[in-house]
Every structure is written in structure tokens, then in C-alpha cells.
PDB file of C-alpha atoms in Angstrom:
ATOM      1  CA  MET C 228     122.468 105.949  77.967  1.00  0.00           C
ATOM      2  CA  SER C 229     119.535 103.828  79.331  1.00  0.00           C
ATOM      3  CA  SER C 230     116.880 102.560  77.045  1.00  0.00           C
ATOM      4  CA  HIS C 231     114.367 102.672  79.722  1.00  0.00           C
ATOM      5  CA  VAL C 232     112.277 105.898  80.126  1.00  0.00           C
ATOM      6  CA  VAL C 233     110.224 107.657  82.792  1.00  0.00           C
ATOM      7  CA  VAL C 234     107.865 110.487  81.906  1.00  0.00           C
ATOM      8  CA  ILE C 235     106.931 113.158  84.435  1.00  0.00           C
ATOM      9  CA  ILE C 236     104.400 115.767  83.300  1.00  0.00           C
ATOM     10  CA  GLY C 237     104.694 118.793  85.539  1.00  0.00           C
ATOM     11  CA  ALA C 238     108.072 120.412  86.601  1.00  0.00           C
ATOM     12  CA  GLY C 239     106.955 121.818  89.870  1.00  0.00           C
ATOM     13  CA  GLY C 240     108.076 120.802  93.366  1.00  0.00           C
ATOM     14  CA  MET C 241     106.135 117.628  93.355  1.00  0.00           C
ATOM     15  CA  GLY C 242     107.191 116.513  89.850  1.00  0.00           C
ATOM     16  CA  LEU C 243     110.935 117.196  90.627  1.00  0.00           C
ATOM     17  CA  ALA C 244     110.642 115.287  93.911  1.00  0.00           C
ATOM     18  CA  ILE C 245     109.150 112.351  92.105  1.00  0.00           C
ATOM     19  CA  ALA C 246     111.869 112.576  89.409  1.00  0.00           C
ATOM     20  CA  ARG C 247     114.537 112.250  91.953  1.00  0.00           C
ATOM     21  CA  ARG C 248     112.777 109.383  93.621  1.00  0.00           C
ATOM     22  CA  ILE C 249     112.072 107.069  90.695  1.00  0.00           C
ATOM     23  CA  THR C 250     114.219 108.126  87.697  1.00  0.00           C
ATOM     24  CA  ASN C 251     117.823 107.101  88.769  1.00  0.00           C
ATOM     25  CA  GLY C 252     119.347 104.887  86.094  1.00  0.00           C
ATOM     26  CA  ARG C 253     116.720 105.719  83.552  1.00  0.00           C
ATOM     27  CA  ARG C 254     116.196 108.425  81.017  1.00  0.00           C
ATOM     28  CA  LEU C 255     113.726 111.126  82.129  1.00  0.00           C
ATOM     29  CA  VAL C 256     111.333 112.934  79.791  1.00  0.00           C
ATOM     30  CA  LEU C 257     110.265 116.035  81.757  1.00  0.00           C
ATOM     31  CA  ALA C 258     107.367 117.934  80.416  1.00  0.00           C
ATOM     32  CA  ASP C 259     105.635 121.197  81.469  1.00  0.00           C
ATOM     33  CA  TYR C 260     103.535 123.980  79.979  1.00  0.00           C
ATOM     34  CA  SER C 261     105.923 126.690  81.256  1.00  0.00           C
ATOM     35  CA  ALA C 262     109.280 126.894  79.357  1.00  0.00           C
ATOM     36  CA  ASN C 263     110.908 128.599  82.326  1.00  0.00           C
ATOM     37  CA  SER C 264     109.842 125.968  84.824  1.00  0.00           C
ATOM     38  CA  LEU C 265     110.950 123.317  82.539  1.00  0.00           C
ATOM     39  CA  GLU C 266     114.400 124.855  82.011  1.00  0.00           C
ATOM     40  CA  ALA C 267     114.931 125.387  85.718  1.00  0.00           C
ATOM     41  CA  GLY C 268     113.759 121.847  86.721  1.00  0.00           C
ATOM     42  CA  ALA C 269     115.780 120.187  83.973  1.00  0.00           C
ATOM     43  CA  LYS C 270     118.932 122.107  85.068  1.00  0.00           C
ATOM     44  CA  ASP C 271     118.413 121.134  88.726  1.00  0.00           C
ATOM     45  CA  LEU C 272     118.109 117.488  87.804  1.00  0.00           C
ATOM     46  CA  SER C 273     120.849 117.505  85.186  1.00  0.00           C
ATOM     47  CA  ASP C 274     123.349 119.134  87.607  1.00  0.00           C
ATOM     48  CA  SER C 275     122.574 116.211  90.000  1.00  0.00           C
ATOM     49  CA  GLY C 276     123.429 113.676  87.250  1.00  0.00           C
ATOM     50  CA  PHE C 277     120.019 112.747  85.873  1.00  0.00           C
ATOM     51  CA  ASP C 278     119.673 112.193  82.027  1.00  0.00           C
ATOM     52  CA  VAL C 279     116.943 114.598  81.156  1.00  0.00           C
ATOM     53  CA  VAL C 280     115.073 115.352  77.952  1.00  0.00           C
ATOM     54  CA  THR C 281     112.688 118.267  78.054  1.00  0.00           C
ATOM     55  CA  HIS C 282     109.429 118.638  76.255  1.00  0.00           C
ATOM     56  CA  THR C 283     107.001 121.643  76.357  1.00  0.00           C
ATOM     57  CA  VAL C 284     103.429 120.488  76.443  1.00  0.00           C
ATOM     58  CA  ASP C 285      99.952 121.948  76.892  1.00  0.00           C
ATOM     59  CA  VAL C 286      97.959 119.085  78.352  1.00  0.00           C
ATOM     60  CA  THR C 287      94.697 120.773  77.202  1.00  0.00           C
ATOM     61  CA  LYS C 288      95.655 119.899  73.604  1.00  0.00           C
ATOM     62  CA  LEU C 289      95.330 116.243  72.624  1.00  0.00           C
ATOM     63  CA  ASP C 290      97.713 116.466  69.741  1.00  0.00           C
ATOM     64  CA  ALA C 291     100.401 118.067  71.894  1.00  0.00           C
ATOM     65  CA  VAL C 292     100.175 115.244  74.529  1.00  0.00           C
ATOM     66  CA  ARG C 293     100.156 112.610  71.811  1.00  0.00           C
ATOM     67  CA  GLU C 294     103.376 114.091  70.503  1.00  0.00           C
ATOM     68  CA  LEU C 295     104.827 113.867  73.977  1.00  0.00           C
ATOM     69  CA  ALA C 296     103.840 110.216  74.218  1.00  0.00           C
ATOM     70  CA  LYS C 297     105.327 109.461  70.910  1.00  0.00           C
ATOM     71  CA  THR C 298     108.534 111.347  71.762  1.00  0.00           C
ATOM     72  CA  ALA C 299     108.912 109.183  74.966  1.00  0.00           C
ATOM     73  CA  ALA C 300     108.198 105.892  73.161  1.00  0.00           C
ATOM     74  CA  ASN C 301     110.833 106.633  70.538  1.00  0.00           C
ATOM     75  CA  LEU C 302     113.417 107.012  73.274  1.00  0.00           C
ATOM     76  CA  GLY C 303     112.976 103.506  74.638  1.00  0.00           C
ATOM     77  CA  GLN C 304     110.865 101.434  76.843  1.00  0.00           C
ATOM     78  CA  VAL C 305     108.557 103.713  78.826  1.00  0.00           C
ATOM     79  CA  ASP C 306     108.427 102.164  82.346  1.00  0.00           C
ATOM     80  CA  ALA C 307     106.501 104.885  84.188  1.00  0.00           C
ATOM     81  CA  VAL C 308     104.367 107.918  83.566  1.00  0.00           C
ATOM     82  CA  VAL C 309     103.477 110.305  86.278  1.00  0.00           C
ATOM     83  CA  HIS C 310     101.091 113.133  85.596  1.00  0.00           C
ATOM     84  CA  THR C 311     101.396 115.904  88.206  1.00  0.00           C
ATOM     85  CA  ALA C 312     100.461 118.918  86.122  1.00  0.00           C
ATOM     86  CA  GLY C 313      97.405 120.933  87.236  1.00  0.00           C
ATOM     87  CA  VAL C 314      96.114 124.236  88.441  1.00  0.00           C
ATOM     88  CA  SER C 315      94.263 125.119  91.615  1.00  0.00           C
ATOM     89  CA  PRO C 316      91.343 127.548  92.286  1.00  0.00           C
ATOM     90  CA  VAL C 317      93.680 130.401  93.367  1.00  0.00           C
ATOM     91  CA  GLN C 318      95.673 129.994  90.236  1.00  0.00           C
ATOM     92  CA  ALA C 319      92.890 129.760  87.542  1.00  0.00           C
ATOM     93  CA  SER C 320      89.359 130.318  86.735  1.00  0.00           C
ATOM     94  CA  PRO C 321      86.844 127.443  87.137  1.00  0.00           C
ATOM     95  CA  GLN C 322      86.873 126.949  83.361  1.00  0.00           C
ATOM     96  CA  GLN C 323      90.630 126.690  83.164  1.00  0.00           C
ATOM     97  CA  VAL C 324      90.570 124.130  86.141  1.00  0.00           C
ATOM     98  CA  LEU C 325      88.183 122.000  84.221  1.00  0.00           C
ATOM     99  CA  GLU C 326      90.216 122.213  81.010  1.00  0.00           C
ATOM    100  CA  VAL C 327      93.607 121.586  82.695  1.00  0.00           C
ATOM    101  CA  ASP C 328      92.795 119.260  85.489  1.00  0.00           C
ATOM    102  CA  LEU C 329      89.952 117.288  83.962  1.00  0.00           C
ATOM    103  CA  VAL C 330      90.337 117.386  80.172  1.00  0.00           C
ATOM    104  CA  GLY C 331      94.169 117.432  80.541  1.00  0.00           C
ATOM    105  CA  THR C 332      94.244 114.313  82.566  1.00  0.00           C
ATOM    106  CA  ALA C 333      91.846 112.551  80.094  1.00  0.00           C
ATOM    107  CA  ASN C 334      94.181 113.649  77.256  1.00  0.00           C
ATOM    108  CA  VAL C 335      97.254 112.136  79.122  1.00  0.00           C
ATOM    109  CA  LEU C 336      95.288 108.878  79.662  1.00  0.00           C
ATOM    110  CA  ASP C 337      94.178 108.659  76.102  1.00  0.00           C
ATOM    111  CA  SER C 338      97.689 109.455  74.657  1.00  0.00           C
ATOM    112  CA  PHE C 339      99.764 107.185  76.833  1.00  0.00           C
ATOM    113  CA  TYR C 340      97.310 104.274  76.387  1.00  0.00           C
ATOM    114  CA  GLU C 341      98.246 104.455  72.674  1.00  0.00           C
ATOM    115  CA  ILE C 342     101.941 103.720  73.427  1.00  0.00           C
ATOM    116  CA  ALA C 343     101.312 101.534  76.555  1.00  0.00           C
ATOM    117  CA  SER C 344     103.268  98.238  76.622  1.00  0.00           C
ATOM    118  CA  PRO C 345     103.620  95.474  79.194  1.00  0.00           C
ATOM    119  CA  GLY C 346     105.070  96.705  82.556  1.00  0.00           C
ATOM    120  CA  LEU C 347     104.133 100.379  82.095  1.00  0.00           C
ATOM    121  CA  ALA C 348     102.766 101.889  85.226  1.00  0.00           C
ATOM    122  CA  MET C 349     101.056 105.236  85.227  1.00  0.00           C
ATOM    123  CA  VAL C 350     100.003 107.534  88.170  1.00  0.00           C
ATOM    124  CA  CYS C 351      97.769 110.480  87.992  1.00  0.00           C
ATOM    125  CA  ILE C 352      97.742 113.120  90.782  1.00  0.00           C
ATOM    126  CA  ALA C 353      94.132 113.819  91.994  1.00  0.00           C
ATOM    127  CA  SER C 354      93.461 115.513  95.292  1.00  0.00           C
ATOM    128  CA  MET C 355      91.826 114.936  98.610  1.00  0.00           C
ATOM    129  CA  ALA C 356      89.384 117.587  97.338  1.00  0.00           C
ATOM    130  CA  ALA C 357      87.786 114.674  95.411  1.00  0.00           C
ATOM    131  CA  HIS C 358      86.985 113.060  98.822  1.00  0.00           C
ATOM    132  CA  LEU C 359      85.581 116.214 100.371  1.00  0.00           C
ATOM    133  CA  GLY C 360      83.271 117.550  97.614  1.00  0.00           C
ATOM    134  CA  GLY C 361      79.516 117.105  97.522  1.00  0.00           C
ATOM    135  CA  GLY C 362      78.271 113.920  96.036  1.00  0.00           C
ATOM    136  CA  LEU C 363      77.831 113.725  92.287  1.00  0.00           C
ATOM    137  CA  SER C 364      74.812 112.235  90.573  1.00  0.00           C
ATOM    138  CA  GLN C 365      75.185 108.703  89.150  1.00  0.00           C
ATOM    139  CA  ASP C 366      74.759 110.186  85.680  1.00  0.00           C
ATOM    140  CA  LEU C 367      77.534 112.681  86.125  1.00  0.00           C
ATOM    141  CA  GLU C 368      79.810 110.138  87.515  1.00  0.00           C
ATOM    142  CA  ARG C 369      79.217 107.895  84.613  1.00  0.00           C
ATOM    143  CA  HIS C 370      79.816 110.815  82.195  1.00  0.00           C
ATOM    144  CA  LEU C 371      83.059 111.830  83.908  1.00  0.00           C
ATOM    145  CA  ALA C 372      84.315 108.187  83.775  1.00  0.00           C
ATOM    146  CA  THR C 373      83.271 107.229  80.174  1.00  0.00           C
ATOM    147  CA  ALA C 374      82.474 110.170  77.960  1.00  0.00           C
ATOM    148  CA  PRO C 375      84.645 110.690  74.927  1.00  0.00           C
ATOM    149  CA  THR C 376      87.299 113.220  75.979  1.00  0.00           C
ATOM    150  CA  ASP C 377      86.220 115.843  73.374  1.00  0.00           C
ATOM    151  CA  LYS C 378      82.778 115.640  74.909  1.00  0.00           C
ATOM    152  CA  LEU C 379      83.915 115.587  78.592  1.00  0.00           C
ATOM    153  CA  LEU C 380      82.728 119.172  79.482  1.00  0.00           C
ATOM    154  CA  GLU C 381      79.448 118.604  77.762  1.00  0.00           C
ATOM    155  CA  HIS C 382      77.074 117.804  80.645  1.00  0.00           C
ATOM    156  CA  PRO C 383      74.314 119.971  82.110  1.00  0.00           C
ATOM    157  CA  GLU C 384      75.689 119.498  85.714  1.00  0.00           C
ATOM    158  CA  ILE C 385      79.122 120.734  84.949  1.00  0.00           C
ATOM    159  CA  ASP C 386      79.324 124.284  86.140  1.00  0.00           C
ATOM    160  CA  ASN C 387      82.329 126.299  84.870  1.00  0.00           C
ATOM    161  CA  LYS C 388      81.642 129.226  87.135  1.00  0.00           C
ATOM    162  CA  THR C 389      82.067 127.675  90.703  1.00  0.00           C
ATOM    163  CA  PRO C 390      85.257 126.984  92.637  1.00  0.00           C
ATOM    164  CA  MET C 391      83.753 123.523  93.250  1.00  0.00           C
ATOM    165  CA  SER C 392      84.886 122.593  89.718  1.00  0.00           C
ATOM    166  CA  TYR C 393      88.259 121.676  91.206  1.00  0.00           C
ATOM    167  CA  ALA C 394      86.735 118.972  93.421  1.00  0.00           C
ATOM    168  CA  MET C 395      84.658 117.702  90.608  1.00  0.00           C
ATOM    169  CA  ALA C 396      87.673 117.609  88.268  1.00  0.00           C
ATOM    170  CA  LYS C 397      89.753 115.700  90.641  1.00  0.00           C
ATOM    171  CA  LYS C 398      86.833 113.259  91.347  1.00  0.00           C
ATOM    172  CA  GLY C 399      86.666 112.960  87.492  1.00  0.00           C
ATOM    173  CA  ASN C 400      90.384 111.950  87.420  1.00  0.00           C
ATOM    174  CA  ILE C 401      89.659 109.184  89.894  1.00  0.00           C
ATOM    175  CA  LEU C 402      86.590 107.898  88.061  1.00  0.00           C
ATOM    176  CA  ARG C 403      88.369 108.122  84.670  1.00  0.00           C
ATOM    177  CA  VAL C 404      91.351 106.110  85.902  1.00  0.00           C
ATOM    178  CA  GLN C 405      88.959 103.474  87.298  1.00  0.00           C
ATOM    179  CA  ALA C 406      87.148 103.208  84.044  1.00  0.00           C
ATOM    180  CA  ALA C 407      90.459 102.915  82.111  1.00  0.00           C
ATOM    181  CA  ALA C 408      92.098 100.232  84.250  1.00  0.00           C
ATOM    182  CA  LYS C 409      90.562  97.248  82.423  1.00  0.00           C
ATOM    183  CA  LEU C 410      91.775  98.578  78.927  1.00  0.00           C
ATOM    184  CA  TRP C 411      95.246  99.234  80.369  1.00  0.00           C
ATOM    185  CA  GLY C 412      95.252  95.812  81.922  1.00  0.00           C
ATOM    186  CA  ASP C 413      94.527  94.243  78.449  1.00  0.00           C
ATOM    187  CA  LYS C 414      97.948  95.723  77.468  1.00  0.00           C
ATOM    188  CA  ARG C 415      99.420  94.412  80.794  1.00  0.00           C
ATOM    189  CA  ALA C 416      99.898  98.007  82.041  1.00  0.00           C
ATOM    190  CA  ARG C 417      98.565  99.579  85.106  1.00  0.00           C
ATOM    191  CA  VAL C 418      97.117 103.022  86.148  1.00  0.00           C
ATOM    192  CA  ASN C 419      96.273 104.444  89.523  1.00  0.00           C
ATOM    193  CA  THR C 420      95.632 107.863  91.205  1.00  0.00           C
ATOM    194  CA  ILE C 421      97.008 109.540  94.268  1.00  0.00           C
ATOM    195  CA  SER C 422      95.026 112.137  96.218  1.00  0.00           C
ATOM    196  CA  PRO C 423      97.393 114.326  98.064  1.00  0.00           C
ATOM    197  CA  GLY C 424      96.275 116.480 101.080  1.00  0.00           C
ATOM    198  CA  VAL C 425      97.852 119.782 101.931  1.00  0.00           C
ATOM    199  CA  ILE C 426     101.388 119.505 100.633  1.00  0.00           C
ATOM    200  CA  ALA C 427     104.178 122.084 101.226  1.00  0.00           C
ATOM    201  CA  THR C 428     104.837 123.042  97.578  1.00  0.00           C
ATOM    202  CA  ALA C 429     104.576 126.427  95.809  1.00  0.00           C
ATOM    203  CA  MET C 430     100.952 125.622  94.935  1.00  0.00           C
ATOM    204  CA  GLY C 431     100.230 124.636  98.452  1.00  0.00           C
ATOM    205  CA  LYS C 432     101.625 127.894  99.667  1.00  0.00           C
ATOM    206  CA  GLN C 433      99.361 129.921  97.328  1.00  0.00           C
ATOM    207  CA  GLU C 434      96.374 127.947  98.595  1.00  0.00           C
ATOM    208  CA  PHE C 435      97.359 128.764 102.246  1.00  0.00           C
ATOM    209  CA  GLU C 436      97.554 132.467 101.380  1.00  0.00           C
ATOM    210  CA  GLY C 437      94.249 132.365  99.422  1.00  0.00           C
ATOM    211  CA  PRO C 438      90.612 132.696 100.545  1.00  0.00           C
ATOM    212  CA  GLY C 439      90.620 129.133 101.679  1.00  0.00           C
ATOM    213  CA  GLY C 440      93.671 129.276 103.834  1.00  0.00           C
ATOM    214  CA  ASP C 441      91.862 129.348 107.215  1.00  0.00           C
ATOM    215  CA  GLN C 442      89.836 126.284 106.188  1.00  0.00           C
ATOM    216  CA  MET C 443      93.081 124.539 105.243  1.00  0.00           C
ATOM    217  CA  ARG C 444      94.700 125.354 108.649  1.00  0.00           C
ATOM    218  CA  HIS C 445      91.507 124.012 110.421  1.00  0.00           C
ATOM    219  CA  MET C 446      91.769 120.751 108.385  1.00  0.00           C
ATOM    220  CA  LEU C 447      95.439 120.233 109.386  1.00  0.00           C
ATOM    221  CA  ALA C 448      94.742 121.037 113.012  1.00  0.00           C
ATOM    222  CA  THR C 449      92.038 118.283 113.136  1.00  0.00           C
ATOM    223  CA  SER C 450      93.972 115.786 111.098  1.00  0.00           C
ATOM    224  CA  ALA C 451      95.750 112.667 112.344  1.00  0.00           C
ATOM    225  CA  VAL C 452      99.205 113.976 111.587  1.00  0.00           C
ATOM    226  CA  GLY C 453      98.653 117.600 112.319  1.00  0.00           C
ATOM    227  CA  LYS C 454     100.881 119.187 109.711  1.00  0.00           C
ATOM    228  CA  ALA C 455     101.334 119.541 105.976  1.00  0.00           C
ATOM    229  CA  GLY C 456     102.940 116.879 103.942  1.00  0.00           C
ATOM    230  CA  THR C 457     105.976 117.134 101.721  1.00  0.00           C
ATOM    231  CA  ALA C 458     106.536 116.509  98.058  1.00  0.00           C
ATOM    232  CA  GLU C 459     108.686 113.530  99.157  1.00  0.00           C
ATOM    233  CA  ASP C 460     105.774 111.969 100.884  1.00  0.00           C
ATOM    234  CA  ILE C 461     103.965 111.833  97.477  1.00  0.00           C
ATOM    235  CA  ALA C 462     107.148 110.733  95.730  1.00  0.00           C
ATOM    236  CA  ASN C 463     107.349 107.700  98.098  1.00  0.00           C
ATOM    237  CA  MET C 464     103.769 106.655  97.181  1.00  0.00           C
ATOM    238  CA  VAL C 465     104.517 107.063  93.519  1.00  0.00           C
ATOM    239  CA  ALA C 466     107.626 104.872  93.841  1.00  0.00           C
ATOM    240  CA  PHE C 467     105.448 102.188  95.334  1.00  0.00           C
ATOM    241  CA  LEU C 468     102.772 102.442  92.648  1.00  0.00           C
ATOM    242  CA  VAL C 469     105.286 102.341  89.701  1.00  0.00           C
ATOM    243  CA  GLY C 470     107.358  99.597  91.276  1.00  0.00           C
ATOM    244  CA  PRO C 471     107.148  95.684  91.169  1.00  0.00           C
ATOM    245  CA  GLU C 472     105.665  95.706  94.769  1.00  0.00           C
ATOM    246  CA  SER C 473     102.338  97.043  93.448  1.00  0.00           C
ATOM    247  CA  ARG C 474     102.003  94.729  90.423  1.00  0.00           C
ATOM    248  CA  TYR C 475      98.473  93.650  91.646  1.00  0.00           C
ATOM    249  CA  ILE C 476      97.216  97.121  92.065  1.00  0.00           C
ATOM    250  CA  SER C 477      95.393  99.047  89.271  1.00  0.00           C
ATOM    251  CA  GLY C 478      92.432 101.350  89.007  1.00  0.00           C
ATOM    252  CA  ALA C 479      92.811 102.491  92.609  1.00  0.00           C
ATOM    253  CA  ASP C 480      93.080 105.792  94.412  1.00  0.00           C
ATOM    254  CA  PHE C 481      95.396 106.380  97.315  1.00  0.00           C
ATOM    255  CA  LEU C 482      94.612 109.133  99.784  1.00  0.00           C
ATOM    256  CA  VAL C 483      97.958 110.600 101.102  1.00  0.00           C
ATOM    257  CA  ASP C 484      96.549 113.461 103.279  1.00  0.00           C
ATOM    258  CA  GLY C 485      97.925 112.984 106.792  1.00  0.00           C
ATOM    259  CA  GLY C 486      94.457 111.852 107.921  1.00  0.00           C
ATOM    260  CA  VAL C 487      92.656 115.089 106.970  1.00  0.00           C
ATOM    261  CA  VAL C 488      89.622 113.392 105.461  1.00  0.00           C
ATOM    262  CA  ALA C 489      89.539 110.975 108.501  1.00  0.00           C
ATOM    263  CA  GLY C 490      89.715 113.874 110.897  1.00  0.00           C
ATOM    264  CA  LEU C 491      86.849 115.657 109.244  1.00  0.00           C
ATOM    265  CA  ALA C 492      84.790 112.482 109.208  1.00  0.00           C
ATOM    266  CA  SER C 493      85.396 111.880 112.928  1.00  0.00           C
ATOM    267  CA  GLN C 494      84.127 115.319 113.643  1.00  0.00           C
ATOM    268  CA  ARG C 495      80.943 114.643 111.688  1.00  0.00           C
ATOM    269  CA  TRP C 496      80.447 111.399 113.574  1.00  0.00           C
ATOM    270  CA  ALA C 497      80.970 113.062 116.912  1.00  0.00           C
ATOM    271  CA  ALA C 498      78.479 115.845 116.164  1.00  0.00           C
TER     272      ALA C 498
END
């Protein structure tokens, strides 16, 4: 049994693809809010020979995430933490999006910082939506980056009634990781974000079938690659960011969207 540990929060298609890509030879702590998803994901990986420990967690609850971090640390040296858990506008209300995607990510950053040791690399999944939303005020950006987690939703510009809360939450993830990078560096640990584009997962399918489906199809049609990505595309970037080749990278965001943002920008420039 390996004394090296990988933690993956989120047992959906992306989380399982990442687990397969980076966990071989190490113990996996797989965490999710849904006991059913957790059981199914763990069985799939265990049947393929992975050493899996499951942990049910609600990322909106700081104490629950702290318990997860401590459990992982007690199993051995935590080499990598990948936070994929989140909800989209078609799955949840704007308030739930803010609580899960914004506060939940802040809770994960806070909790795993407490157990961080030299060599730990963490990746939080943001979204290309963070690069497409309207500009935020400087005051709101500062708040999203640095406010105490228990005060994170207390800002007059945070609207819990608009679907734009998703883009703001994901932008907040990027800003918060940037602000945390120096503290993590003091522990000789690293933290980065990945902003996926349209990815062919169950969540992505729900988005395609939702009110914004036509807009997503338009974005893909005008993108550089011209099609949706796969969970494995994100897993490949995660593998780079938690591996030794990226030891000089921290506090950065990586847009893995098949050129959607670039395509939309080129349309604006041509107008």
C-alpha cells in the first residue's frame, strides 16, 4: 500500500478521468457530495486496480472539508489535490452556484492549506465562463480574492438571483488561487486553476440541452478546434500541473477550451 496520496473532489466524469490519469501507484481519496456517485466511481476505479478510499463531503461546509483534508493527511504524504466538484446554472439556483462553486472552492483552499507540505500541488477547476463574463469592479475582484471565506458572499455587487453568478464564481476561483499562491509557496506547495471549455461530460450534456445550448453550439462552431473537449483533455493538463515539469508554475490559470475564447475575440475584432 502506497504512503503517497492523491485527493480528488468530485466523482463525475472529469474527476474519474483525472483519477485514472494521475493516481496510478498512489492511494486515492475520492470525495463527493453524492453517496451514489461516490460508490459508483469508487467501484469503477477499484475494479481497474486502483487503491481507493471514499469520503462523503459537502464542500459548502468548512468543517466537513477540514475533516476530508485531515483524513487524507493521516493516510500519508498528500502529493496532489484536484478540486472538480461544482454545479452549473442548469443544475442549481444562482445562490447554490455561489455557495458550491465559490464558497466551496474557498473552503477547499483553506482546508488543504492547513495540511500542505513541500511538494503538494493543487488544481481547482474554474471555467472558461470566467473569461467570458462582464468585467468586475476592482473592489469586487479584491473582495473575491481576499475576503475571509465566511464573509465571501457579503458584498453589495454579489447578486444571488442572476445566472451570471456562475461566471463570477469561477472568476472568483481564479482570483482566490492567485491570492493564495504566495502563502502556499511559503510551504513549498503550489496551486493553480484550469478553465475548461465545453467538455463532453454529463454536466456538459445538461448545458447543451438547457437554455444556453444554442449559444454553446455557436461558440464551438466559431472556435479554433470546432468541437467539444473530453474529460481526458482536462486530465492531461492536470497531470502536467501536478507533475514535476510544472514546478515553476503557481497562481496561474490555464484556459483549456479548444479556442472558444479566442474565436469569440476574433469575431469582436473583425466587427
